[in-house]
Amino acid sequence: MSRPVRSAIYPASVTVLRALPRNVAVQLGVGAAICLAMIVIWTGTGGYFWPRWVLFGVGVILALQIAPRLAWRLPPGRRRRLALHLALDAVIGPLEVIVWALSGGGLFWPAYPLAALTIAFALHAWLEYQRPDSHERELTSRIDVLTRSRRGALDTQAAELRRIERDLHDGAQARLVSLGMSLGLAEKLLETDPEGAAKLLAEARSSTLSALDDLRTVMQAIHPSVLADRGLPGAIEALALDVSVPVEITYDVAGYASPPIESAMYFAVAECLANVVKHSHARRATVRVEHRDGRLVAIVADDGIGGARLGFGSGLQGIADRLEAFDGGLRLRSPDGGPTTVTMEVPCELSSART
Amino acid sequence: MRVVIGEDLALLRDGLTRLLEASGFEVVGAVSDAPSAAALLERDDIDVAVLDIRMPPTFTNEGLKLALAARQRRPGMPIVVLSQFVEQLYARELLESGEGGLGYLLKDRVADVDEFVAAVRQVAAGGTVLDPKVVASLLSRASAREPLARLTPREREVLRLIAQGRSNAGIAAGLFLSEKAIGKHINNIFTKLDLPMAADDNRRVLAVLAYLQAADSPTR
Ligand SMILES: Nc1ncnc2c1ncn2[C@@H]1O[C@H](COP(=O)(O)OP(=O)(O)OP(=O)(O)O)[C@@H](O)[C@H]1O
Ligand SMILES: [Mg+2]
């Protein structure tokens, strides 16, 4: 939009104009043109300034269009309802005063309807504030959900950290302790019993291998390297290569989700595929990942025996908790006899580059 | 034999250098990041390269990318890729060209010095060496399929060692059997899987790996 006029009211009027839909703007233009034409005709004929009735009519129509629309821009709820009421009053009130003025003044009769309008508005406002707003109720329940899911996420996270600590303690750490013992003993035996020392050293070496295995498992459970390397599509492809059931992957996401969401989705798909292998007796499975309506959606389906239930193990429930922390969720369709479809989704915006 | 090393952790880089030099290799370069490793790989006078998969600058899979790029320029250039984790996905990408002279091993394997050095030598000679972990996962995926299910347990053992890149002598030593017995097992395996008998060891490895990987490969 160009800026032909620089006046004090310009910014405000432009804001209002921009806020209006195109058809209202067109009506505004047409209305102004009609009024202008009538005034031009009147300058020819002269006499009683009759175009004021045209101006009045056009003005009423436009005001009735614009005022409610502006009020409608508020978020739904009692503020919007009151604003709508006020917008109507703002048209009807001045309308009556103008009619009074145009019809030649006299006794100020609009005082009565104006008073009625004011009382009606006050009553409406009082009623609105008597009961809790539905919008507010919605917000309150949402806060409840968020509090619950945050607590759930924190619980899940704390449980996960405990599990990692236990894995490290029972696995790698225990093995390193025994490794130290074997090495110490071997050192002692070196002189007196070289053969025994060699045996201990061999044991020590195999102990390091097991410790490495343990560490690897823990590290992969925290953040799989292939996810860091390749992002979600590559990581899901790698998952599919590691399960014994053939998996068909469709990855239809034009962009990158944020790392926490990618990670949550990765572990969700990993758990579903693990379930397919463990429970489903399926002959094949499909994984479909897509982005629609602002949500990242992953669907894992198999042609197995079905009967999957939330809460029977920690796997599916864990996914549900994790996704809920992102404001997402899990839907399970798994009738007895199959097939099973797990749909997981998280609201998420995509970025064009990996972060 | 001339070798170059790309590994960002000084401890492991020095260890690898020492280990290879002690085994009769000449280490002509040991660098700690991907760009310097790329420069080293340009040299035509090296017999084999040992690359960590994860190096600066991005600490993701630059070792793998370097290996693929170098082998595109010089097909069959012997490279051993080392990693803290093994992924079938990466094994597949490395093997895609169908050329030998390739190793993909867990870093853990350096603990067994003799075996590790043998693997590097084998790669330098144009062989293919895959980590037992990759092979195990390949086999578990493929073993549900019909022809593989018909192999005897012993034959499956032999198949596993073939896929890791062992020679007949290596397999025989690993299973405490005679080379003649191994030859018979291999014959049976190739017949049951309907694979053409390969002329040399490396072609045999590649044929088996291709067979195992072909198992309902996922589509995208
Ligand atoms: N794809 C599937 N097909 C058939 N049954 C399934 C499938 N996925 C899950 N189930 C059933 O639903 C139950 C719950 O699964 P969930 O992943 O929550 O627990 P789990 O796999 O038994 O244990 P965990 O995941 O904690 O190791 C499983 O015990 C299994 O009986
Ligand atoms: Mg489970």
Coordinates of C-alpha atoms and ligand atoms in Angstrom, one line a residue:
Chain A
M1 CA 0.0 0.0 0.0
S2 CA 1.4 3.4 -0.9
R3 CA 1.3 6.3 1.5
P4 CA -0.3 9.2 -0.3
V5 CA -1.4 11.3 2.7
R6 CA 0.4 11.9 5.9
S7 CA -2.1 13.0 8.4
A8 CA -2.4 12.3 12.1
I9 CA -5.4 10.1 11.6
Y10 CA -3.8 8.2 8.8
P11 CA -2.2 5.4 10.8
A12 CA -5.4 4.8 12.7
S13 CA -7.6 4.8 9.7
V14 CA -5.2 2.5 7.8
T15 CA -5.2 0.1 10.7
V16 CA -9.0 -0.1 10.6
L17 CA -9.1 -0.4 6.8
R18 CA -6.5 -3.1 6.9
A19 CA -8.4 -5.0 9.5
L20 CA -11.5 -5.1 7.2
P21 CA -12.1 -7.8 4.7
R22 CA -11.9 -6.8 1.1
N23 CA -15.7 -6.8 0.4
V24 CA -16.3 -4.3 3.2
A25 CA -13.6 -2.1 1.9
V26 CA -15.3 -2.2 -1.5
Q27 CA -18.6 -1.3 0.0
L28 CA -17.0 1.6 1.7
G29 CA -15.7 2.8 -1.6
V30 CA -19.0 2.3 -3.4
G31 CA -20.8 4.1 -0.5
A32 CA -18.5 7.1 -0.7
A33 CA -18.9 7.2 -4.5
I34 CA -22.7 7.2 -4.2
C35 CA -22.7 10.0 -1.6
L36 CA -20.3 12.1 -3.7
A37 CA -22.6 11.6 -6.8
M38 CA -25.7 12.7 -4.8
I39 CA -23.9 15.8 -3.5
V40 CA -22.8 16.7 -7.1
I41 CA -26.3 16.3 -8.3
W42 CA -27.6 18.5 -5.4
T43 CA -25.1 21.3 -6.2
G44 CA -26.9 21.3 -9.7
T45 CA -30.4 21.5 -8.3
G46 CA -29.7 23.4 -5.1
G47 CA -32.4 23.9 -2.4
Y48 CA -33.1 21.6 0.6
F49 CA -30.0 19.5 1.3
W50 CA -31.7 16.2 0.6
P51 CA -28.5 14.1 0.2
R52 CA -28.2 14.0 3.9
W53 CA -30.7 11.2 4.0
V54 CA -28.5 9.3 1.5
L55 CA -25.5 9.9 3.6
F56 CA -27.4 8.7 6.6
G57 CA -28.6 5.5 4.9
V58 CA -25.2 4.6 3.6
G59 CA -23.6 5.4 6.9
V60 CA -26.0 3.1 8.8
I61 CA -25.4 0.2 6.4
L62 CA -21.6 0.5 6.6
A63 CA -21.6 1.0 10.4
L64 CA -23.7 -2.1 10.8
Q65 CA -21.2 -4.1 8.7
I66 CA -18.0 -2.8 10.3
A67 CA -18.7 -2.5 14.0
P68 CA -19.7 -6.1 14.6
R69 CA -16.8 -7.4 12.5
L70 CA -14.3 -5.5 14.6
A71 CA -15.8 -7.0 17.8
W72 CA -15.8 -10.4 16.2
R73 CA -12.0 -10.3 16.1
L74 CA -11.7 -10.8 19.8
P75 CA -11.1 -14.3 21.0
P76 CA -14.4 -16.2 21.6
G77 CA -15.7 -15.8 25.1
R78 CA -17.5 -13.2 27.2
R79 CA -15.3 -10.3 26.1
R80 CA -16.3 -10.9 22.5
R81 CA -20.0 -11.2 23.4
L82 CA -19.9 -7.9 25.3
A83 CA -18.0 -6.2 22.5
L84 CA -20.6 -7.3 20.0
H85 CA -23.3 -5.9 22.2
L86 CA -21.4 -2.7 22.6
A87 CA -20.8 -2.5 18.8
L88 CA -24.6 -2.7 18.2
D89 CA -25.2 0.0 20.8
A90 CA -22.5 2.1 19.2
V91 CA -24.4 2.1 16.0
I92 CA -28.0 2.3 17.3
G93 CA -27.2 5.1 19.9
P94 CA -25.7 7.7 17.5
L95 CA -28.3 6.6 14.9
E96 CA -31.1 7.8 17.1
V97 CA -29.3 11.0 17.9
I98 CA -28.7 11.7 14.2
V99 CA -32.3 10.9 13.4
W100 CA -33.3 13.4 16.1
A101 CA -31.0 16.0 14.7
L102 CA -31.9 15.5 11.1
S103 CA -35.6 15.6 11.8
G104 CA -35.2 19.1 13.2
G105 CA -34.4 18.6 17.0
G106 CA -37.1 19.5 19.4
L107 CA -37.7 17.5 22.5
F108 CA -34.6 15.2 23.0
W109 CA -36.6 12.0 22.8
P110 CA -33.6 9.7 22.2
A111 CA -32.8 10.0 25.9
Y112 CA -35.3 7.2 26.6
P113 CA -34.0 4.6 24.2
L114 CA -30.4 5.5 25.1
A115 CA -31.1 4.9 28.7
A116 CA -32.8 1.6 27.9
L117 CA -29.7 0.6 25.8
T118 CA -27.4 1.5 28.6
I119 CA -29.4 -0.5 31.2
A120 CA -29.6 -3.5 28.9
F121 CA -25.8 -3.4 28.4
A122 CA -25.1 -3.1 32.1
L123 CA -27.4 -6.0 32.7
H124 CA -25.7 -8.1 30.1
A125 CA -22.3 -7.3 31.5
W126 CA -23.5 -8.2 35.0
L127 CA -24.9 -11.5 33.9
E128 CA -21.7 -12.3 31.9
Y129 CA -19.6 -11.8 35.0
Q130 CA -21.9 -13.8 37.2
R131 CA -20.9 -17.2 35.7
P132 CA -17.4 -18.3 34.7
D133 CA -16.7 -17.7 31.1
S134 CA -16.6 -20.8 28.9
H135 CA -13.3 -19.6 27.5
E136 CA -12.0 -19.3 31.0
R137 CA -13.3 -22.8 31.9
E138 CA -11.5 -24.1 28.8
L139 CA -8.3 -22.4 29.9
T140 CA -8.6 -23.8 33.4
S141 CA -9.1 -27.3 32.2
R142 CA -6.2 -26.9 29.8
I143 CA -4.0 -25.8 32.7
D144 CA -5.1 -28.9 34.5
V145 CA -4.1 -31.1 31.5
L146 CA -0.8 -29.3 31.2
T147 CA 0.0 -29.7 34.9
R148 CA -0.8 -33.3 34.7
S149 CA 1.2 -34.0 31.6
R150 CA 4.1 -32.0 32.9
R151 CA 4.0 -34.0 36.1
G152 CA 3.8 -37.2 33.9
A153 CA 6.7 -36.1 31.8
L154 CA 8.8 -35.3 34.8
D155 CA 7.9 -38.6 36.3
T156 CA 8.8 -40.4 33.1
Q157 CA 12.0 -38.5 32.9
A158 CA 12.9 -39.2 36.5
A159 CA 12.1 -42.9 36.0
E160 CA 14.3 -42.9 32.9
L161 CA 17.2 -41.3 34.7
R162 CA 16.9 -43.9 37.5
R163 CA 16.8 -46.6 34.9
I164 CA 20.0 -45.3 33.2
E165 CA 21.7 -44.9 36.6
R166 CA 20.8 -48.5 37.5
D167 CA 21.9 -49.8 34.1
L168 CA 25.3 -48.0 34.5
H169 CA 25.6 -49.3 38.0
D170 CA 24.8 -52.9 37.4
G171 CA 26.5 -53.0 34.0
A172 CA 29.5 -51.0 33.0
Q173 CA 30.5 -50.0 36.5
A174 CA 30.4 -53.5 37.9
R175 CA 32.4 -54.7 35.0
L176 CA 35.0 -52.0 35.5
V177 CA 35.3 -53.0 39.1
S178 CA 35.9 -56.6 38.2
L179 CA 38.3 -55.5 35.5
G180 CA 40.3 -53.7 38.0
M181 CA 40.4 -56.7 40.2
S182 CA 41.5 -59.1 37.4
L183 CA 44.3 -56.7 36.4
G184 CA 45.5 -56.3 40.0
L185 CA 45.5 -60.0 40.5
A186 CA 47.3 -60.6 37.2
E187 CA 50.0 -58.1 38.2
K188 CA 50.5 -60.1 41.4
L189 CA 50.7 -63.4 39.6
L190 CA 53.0 -62.2 36.8
E191 CA 56.1 -63.4 38.6
T192 CA 54.9 -66.5 40.3
D193 CA 52.3 -67.9 37.9
P194 CA 52.5 -66.3 34.4
E195 CA 50.0 -68.8 33.0
G196 CA 47.4 -67.8 35.6
A197 CA 48.2 -64.1 34.9
A198 CA 47.6 -64.6 31.2
K199 CA 44.2 -66.2 31.9
L200 CA 43.2 -63.3 34.1
L201 CA 44.3 -60.8 31.4
A202 CA 42.2 -62.6 28.8
E203 CA 39.3 -62.4 31.2
A204 CA 40.0 -58.7 31.7
R205 CA 39.8 -58.1 28.0
S206 CA 36.5 -59.8 27.6
S207 CA 35.3 -57.8 30.6
T208 CA 36.1 -54.6 28.7
L209 CA 34.1 -55.8 25.8
S210 CA 31.1 -56.4 27.9
A211 CA 31.4 -53.1 29.6
L212 CA 31.5 -51.4 26.2
D213 CA 28.4 -53.3 25.2
D214 CA 26.6 -52.1 28.3
L215 CA 27.7 -48.5 27.7
R216 CA 26.6 -48.7 24.1
T217 CA 23.1 -49.8 25.1
V218 CA 22.8 -47.0 27.6
M219 CA 24.1 -44.4 25.2
Q220 CA 21.7 -45.5 22.4
A221 CA 18.8 -45.3 24.8
I222 CA 19.7 -41.7 25.6
H223 CA 20.3 -40.5 22.1
P224 CA 20.9 -42.8 19.2
S225 CA 23.8 -41.8 17.1
V226 CA 22.0 -42.4 13.8
L227 CA 19.3 -39.9 14.9
A228 CA 22.0 -37.3 15.4
D229 CA 23.6 -38.2 12.0
R230 CA 20.6 -38.5 9.8
G231 CA 17.6 -37.1 11.6
L232 CA 14.3 -38.8 11.8
P233 CA 14.0 -40.3 8.3
G234 CA 17.4 -42.0 8.4
A235 CA 16.9 -43.1 12.0
I236 CA 13.6 -44.8 11.2
E237 CA 15.1 -46.4 8.2
A238 CA 17.9 -47.8 10.4
L239 CA 15.3 -49.0 12.9
A240 CA 13.5 -50.9 10.2
L241 CA 16.7 -52.6 9.0
D242 CA 17.2 -54.0 12.5
V243 CA 13.8 -55.7 13.0
S244 CA 13.1 -59.1 11.7
V245 CA 9.8 -58.3 10.2
P246 CA 9.8 -56.5 6.8
V247 CA 8.8 -52.9 7.3
E248 CA 7.7 -50.5 4.6
I249 CA 8.4 -46.9 5.3
T250 CA 6.7 -43.8 3.9
Y251 CA 8.3 -40.6 5.0
D252 CA 6.5 -37.6 3.8
V253 CA 7.6 -34.6 5.8
A254 CA 9.0 -31.5 4.0
G255 CA 11.2 -30.1 6.6
Y256 CA 12.6 -30.8 10.0
A257 CA 10.9 -31.1 13.4
S258 CA 12.8 -29.8 16.5
P259 CA 15.2 -32.3 18.0
P260 CA 13.1 -33.1 21.1
I261 CA 10.2 -33.9 18.9
E262 CA 12.3 -36.0 16.5
S263 CA 13.7 -37.9 19.5
A264 CA 10.2 -38.5 21.0
M265 CA 8.9 -39.7 17.7
Y266 CA 11.9 -41.9 17.1
F267 CA 11.5 -43.7 20.5
A268 CA 7.8 -44.0 19.9
V269 CA 8.3 -45.7 16.5
A270 CA 11.0 -47.8 18.0
E271 CA 8.7 -49.1 20.8
C272 CA 6.0 -49.8 18.3
L273 CA 8.3 -51.8 16.0
A274 CA 9.7 -53.6 19.1
N275 CA 6.1 -54.5 20.0
V276 CA 5.4 -55.7 16.4
V277 CA 8.4 -58.1 16.7
K278 CA 7.6 -59.2 20.3
H279 CA 3.8 -59.6 20.3
S280 CA 2.1 -59.3 16.9
H281 CA 3.2 -62.4 14.9
A282 CA 2.8 -60.0 11.9
R283 CA 4.2 -60.9 8.5
R284 CA 4.8 -57.3 7.6
A285 CA 4.5 -53.8 9.1
T286 CA 4.3 -50.3 7.7
V287 CA 5.5 -47.0 9.2
R288 CA 4.1 -43.8 7.8
V289 CA 5.3 -40.4 8.9
E290 CA 3.7 -37.2 7.7
H291 CA 3.0 -33.6 8.6
R292 CA -0.5 -32.5 8.3
D293 CA -2.5 -29.6 9.8
G294 CA 0.4 -28.5 11.9
R295 CA 1.0 -32.0 13.4
L296 CA 3.7 -34.5 12.9
V297 CA 1.9 -37.9 12.6
A298 CA 3.5 -41.3 12.7
I299 CA 1.4 -44.4 12.0
V300 CA 2.8 -47.8 12.7
A301 CA 0.6 -50.7 11.5
D302 CA 1.0 -54.4 11.3
D303 CA -1.0 -57.4 10.0
G304 CA -0.7 -59.4 13.2
I305 CA -3.0 -60.8 15.9
G306 CA -4.0 -57.5 17.5
G307 CA -5.2 -57.2 21.1
A308 CA -2.8 -54.5 22.1
R309 CA -3.8 -52.6 25.2
L310 CA -2.5 -49.5 26.8
G311 CA -1.3 -50.0 30.3
F312 CA -0.5 -53.8 30.1
G313 CA 3.2 -53.0 29.8
S314 CA 5.2 -49.8 30.2
G315 CA 5.9 -49.4 26.5
L316 CA 2.8 -48.0 25.0
Q317 CA 1.9 -46.1 28.1
G318 CA 5.4 -44.6 28.2
I319 CA 4.9 -43.3 24.6
A320 CA 1.6 -41.8 25.5
D321 CA 3.1 -40.0 28.4
R322 CA 6.0 -38.7 26.5
L323 CA 3.8 -37.5 23.6
E324 CA 1.4 -35.8 26.0
A325 CA 4.2 -33.8 27.3
F326 CA 4.5 -32.3 23.9
D327 CA 0.7 -31.7 23.8
G328 CA 0.4 -34.7 21.5
G329 CA -1.0 -38.2 22.0
L330 CA -1.4 -41.8 20.9
R331 CA -4.4 -43.6 19.5
L332 CA -4.5 -47.4 19.5
R333 CA -6.7 -49.5 17.2
S334 CA -6.1 -53.2 17.8
P335 CA -9.1 -55.4 17.8
D336 CA -8.6 -59.0 18.8
G337 CA -7.5 -60.9 15.7
G338 CA -5.8 -57.8 14.3
P339 CA -4.7 -55.8 12.6
T340 CA -3.0 -53.2 14.8
T341 CA -2.6 -49.5 14.1
V342 CA -0.9 -47.1 16.4
T343 CA -1.3 -43.5 15.5
M344 CA 1.0 -41.0 17.3
E345 CA 0.9 -37.3 16.8
V346 CA 2.5 -34.1 18.1
P347 CA 1.7 -30.5 17.2
C348 CA 4.9 -29.2 15.5
E349 CA 6.1 -26.6 13.2
L350 CA 8.7 -27.6 10.6
S351 CA 11.9 -25.7 9.9
S352 CA 13.7 -25.8 6.6
A353 CA 17.0 -26.6 8.1
R354 CA 18.0 -29.1 10.8
T355 CA 18.7 -27.5 14.1
Chain B
M1 CA 52.3 -51.3 4.2
R2 CA 51.4 -47.6 4.3
V3 CA 48.4 -46.6 6.4
V4 CA 46.7 -43.3 7.3
I5 CA 44.6 -42.8 10.4
G6 CA 41.7 -40.4 11.0
E7 CA 40.6 -40.4 14.6
D8 CA 39.7 -37.4 16.8
L9 CA 40.4 -38.8 20.2
A10 CA 44.1 -38.5 20.9
L11 CA 44.1 -41.5 23.1
L12 CA 42.8 -43.8 20.4
R13 CA 44.8 -42.1 17.6
D14 CA 48.0 -42.8 19.4
G15 CA 46.9 -46.3 20.4
L16 CA 46.1 -47.1 16.8
T17 CA 49.3 -45.7 15.6
R18 CA 51.3 -47.7 18.1
L19 CA 49.4 -50.8 17.4
L20 CA 49.7 -50.6 13.7
E21 CA 53.4 -49.7 13.8
A22 CA 54.1 -52.6 16.1
S23 CA 52.5 -54.8 13.5
G24 CA 54.7 -53.7 10.7
F25 CA 52.6 -50.9 9.1
E26 CA 54.1 -47.5 8.2
V27 CA 51.8 -44.8 9.5
V28 CA 52.2 -42.0 7.0
G29 CA 49.6 -39.7 8.6
A30 CA 47.4 -39.6 11.7
V31 CA 45.0 -36.7 11.8
S32 CA 42.1 -35.6 14.0
D33 CA 39.4 -34.1 11.8
A34 CA 37.6 -34.7 8.6
P35 CA 39.1 -32.0 6.3
S36 CA 42.7 -33.1 7.1
A37 CA 41.6 -36.8 6.6
A38 CA 40.1 -35.8 3.3
A39 CA 43.4 -34.3 2.3
L40 CA 45.3 -37.4 3.3
L41 CA 43.0 -39.6 1.3
E42 CA 43.9 -37.7 -1.8
R43 CA 47.3 -39.3 -1.7
D44 CA 47.9 -42.1 -4.1
D45 CA 50.7 -43.8 -2.1
I46 CA 48.7 -45.3 0.7
D47 CA 47.6 -48.9 1.0
V48 CA 44.8 -48.5 3.5
A49 CA 43.1 -45.9 5.6
V50 CA 41.6 -46.4 9.0
L51 CA 38.8 -43.8 9.7
D52 CA 36.7 -43.0 12.7
I53 CA 33.1 -42.5 11.6
R54 CA 32.5 -39.6 13.9
M55 CA 35.0 -36.7 13.7
P56 CA 35.0 -32.9 13.8
P57 CA 33.6 -30.6 12.5
T58 CA 30.1 -32.0 12.9
F59 CA 30.7 -35.2 14.9
T60 CA 28.2 -37.1 13.0
N61 CA 29.2 -39.5 10.2
E62 CA 31.9 -37.7 8.3
G63 CA 34.1 -40.8 8.3
L64 CA 31.5 -42.6 6.3
K65 CA 31.1 -39.8 3.9
L66 CA 34.8 -39.5 3.4
A67 CA 35.1 -43.2 2.7
L68 CA 32.3 -43.1 0.2
A69 CA 33.8 -40.0 -1.5
A70 CA 37.3 -41.4 -1.6
R71 CA 36.0 -44.7 -3.1
Q72 CA 34.0 -42.9 -5.7
R73 CA 37.2 -41.2 -6.8
R74 CA 39.3 -44.3 -6.5
P75 CA 37.0 -47.4 -6.7
G76 CA 38.1 -50.1 -4.3
M77 CA 40.4 -47.9 -2.3
P78 CA 40.9 -49.9 0.9
I79 CA 39.3 -48.2 3.9
V80 CA 38.4 -49.5 7.4
V81 CA 35.7 -47.5 9.0
L82 CA 35.6 -47.7 12.8
S83 CA 32.7 -46.7 15.0
Q84 CA 31.4 -46.8 18.5
F85 CA 28.1 -48.1 17.1
V86 CA 27.4 -50.2 14.0
E87 CA 24.4 -49.5 11.9
Q88 CA 23.1 -51.8 9.2
L89 CA 22.1 -48.7 7.3
Y90 CA 25.7 -47.6 7.1
A91 CA 27.0 -51.1 6.2
R92 CA 24.5 -51.1 3.4
E93 CA 25.7 -47.7 2.1
L94 CA 29.3 -48.8 2.3
L95 CA 28.7 -52.0 0.4
E96 CA 26.5 -50.5 -2.2
S97 CA 29.2 -50.0 -4.7
G98 CA 29.9 -53.7 -4.8
E99 CA 33.6 -53.1 -4.5
G100 CA 35.9 -54.9 -2.1
G101 CA 38.6 -53.3 0.1
L102 CA 36.2 -52.4 2.8
G103 CA 36.0 -52.8 6.6
Y104 CA 33.3 -51.7 8.9
L105 CA 34.1 -52.5 12.5
L106 CA 33.2 -51.6 16.1
K107 CA 36.0 -49.8 17.9
D108 CA 35.9 -52.5 20.5
R109 CA 37.6 -54.9 18.0
V110 CA 41.0 -53.2 18.5
A111 CA 41.1 -55.0 21.8
D112 CA 41.9 -58.2 19.9
V113 CA 45.1 -56.9 18.3
D114 CA 45.8 -59.9 16.1
E115 CA 42.3 -60.1 14.7
F116 CA 42.2 -56.3 14.2
V117 CA 45.5 -56.3 12.3
A118 CA 44.4 -59.2 10.3
A119 CA 41.3 -57.4 9.3
V120 CA 43.2 -54.3 8.2
R121 CA 45.5 -56.4 6.2
Q122 CA 42.6 -58.2 4.6
V123 CA 41.0 -55.0 3.6
A124 CA 44.2 -53.7 2.2
A125 CA 44.4 -56.8 0.1
G126 CA 40.9 -56.0 -1.4
G127 CA 38.8 -58.1 1.1
T128 CA 35.6 -57.1 2.8
V129 CA 35.3 -57.3 6.6
L130 CA 32.1 -56.7 8.5
D131 CA 31.7 -56.5 12.2
P132 CA 30.1 -59.6 13.7
K133 CA 27.4 -57.4 15.2
V134 CA 26.3 -56.2 11.8
V135 CA 26.3 -59.8 10.5
A136 CA 24.3 -61.1 13.5
S137 CA 21.6 -58.5 12.9
L138 CA 21.6 -59.2 9.1
L139 CA 21.2 -62.9 9.9
S140 CA 18.5 -62.5 12.4
R141 CA 16.5 -60.5 9.9
A142 CA 17.0 -62.9 7.1
S143 CA 16.8 -66.2 9.0
A144 CA 13.0 -66.3 9.1
R145 CA 13.0 -66.6 5.3
E146 CA 12.5 -69.9 3.7
P147 CA 15.8 -70.9 2.2
L148 CA 17.8 -69.7 5.2
A149 CA 15.5 -71.7 7.5
R150 CA 16.6 -74.8 5.7
L151 CA 20.3 -74.4 6.7
T152 CA 21.6 -76.6 9.5
P153 CA 22.9 -74.8 12.6
R154 CA 26.4 -75.6 11.6
E155 CA 25.9 -74.2 8.1
R156 CA 24.4 -71.1 9.6
E157 CA 27.6 -70.7 11.7
V158 CA 29.7 -71.0 8.6
L159 CA 27.5 -68.5 6.8
R160 CA 27.9 -66.0 9.7
L161 CA 31.7 -66.3 9.4
I162 CA 31.7 -66.0 5.6
A163 CA 29.6 -62.8 6.0
Q164 CA 32.1 -61.4 8.4
G165 CA 34.7 -61.8 5.7
R166 CA 36.7 -64.8 7.0
S167 CA 38.6 -67.0 4.6
N168 CA 38.2 -70.8 4.6
A169 CA 41.2 -71.1 6.8
G170 CA 39.8 -68.5 9.2
I171 CA 36.5 -70.2 9.4
A172 CA 38.1 -73.6 10.0
A173 CA 40.2 -72.1 12.8
G174 CA 37.1 -70.4 14.3
L175 CA 35.0 -73.6 14.3
F176 CA 37.8 -76.1 15.0
L177 CA 37.0 -78.0 11.8
S178 CA 39.2 -79.0 8.9
E179 CA 39.3 -76.8 5.8
K180 CA 37.9 -79.6 3.8
A181 CA 34.9 -79.9 6.0
I182 CA 34.4 -76.1 5.7
G183 CA 34.6 -76.4 1.9
K184 CA 31.8 -79.0 2.0
H185 CA 29.6 -76.8 4.2
I186 CA 30.1 -73.8 1.9
N187 CA 29.1 -75.9 -1.1
N188 CA 25.9 -76.9 0.6
I189 CA 25.1 -73.4 1.7
F190 CA 25.6 -72.0 -1.8
T191 CA 23.4 -74.8 -3.3
K192 CA 20.6 -74.3 -0.8
L193 CA 20.6 -70.5 -1.2
D194 CA 20.9 -70.9 -5.0
L195 CA 23.9 -68.7 -5.2
P196 CA 26.5 -69.1 -7.9
M197 CA 29.8 -70.4 -6.5
A198 CA 32.1 -67.5 -6.4
A199 CA 35.7 -67.7 -7.7
D200 CA 37.5 -65.8 -4.9
D201 CA 37.0 -65.2 -1.2
N202 CA 35.9 -61.6 -1.6
R203 CA 33.4 -62.2 -4.3
R204 CA 32.0 -64.9 -2.1
V205 CA 31.6 -62.4 0.8
L206 CA 29.9 -59.9 -1.3
A207 CA 27.5 -62.4 -2.8
V208 CA 26.4 -63.6 0.6
L209 CA 26.0 -60.0 1.9
A210 CA 24.0 -59.0 -1.1
Y211 CA 21.8 -62.0 -0.5
L212 CA 21.3 -61.3 3.1
Q213 CA 20.6 -57.6 2.5
A214 CA 18.1 -58.3 -0.2
A215 CA 15.8 -59.7 2.4
D216 CA 12.6 -57.6 1.8
S217 CA 14.7 -54.4 1.9
P218 CA 12.5 -51.6 3.2
T219 CA 11.2 -49.1 0.7
R220 CA 11.0 -45.4 1.1
Ligands
LIG1 N1 1.6 -54.7 17.6 C1 1.0 -55.5 18.6 N2 0.3 -56.6 18.2 C2 -0.3 -57.3 19.2 N3 -0.3 -57.1 20.5 C3 0.4 -56.0 20.9 C4 1.1 -55.2 20.0 N4 1.7 -54.2 20.7 C5 1.4 -54.4 22.0 N5 0.6 -55.5 22.1 C6 0.1 -56.0 23.4 O1 -0.2 -54.9 24.2 C7 0.5 -55.0 25.5 C8 1.1 -53.7 25.9 O2 2.2 -53.3 25.1 P1 3.4 -52.5 25.8 O3 4.3 -52.1 24.8 O4 2.7 -51.4 26.6 O5 4.0 -53.5 26.8 P2 5.1 -54.7 26.6 O6 5.6 -54.6 25.2 O7 4.4 -55.9 27.0 O8 6.2 -54.3 27.6 P3 7.3 -53.3 27.5 O9 7.1 -52.5 26.2 O10 7.2 -52.4 28.7 O11 8.6 -54.0 27.4 C9 1.6 -56.1 25.2 O12 1.9 -56.8 26.3 C10 1.0 -56.9 24.1 O13 0.3 -58.0 24.7
MG2 MG 6.4 -52.9 24.4

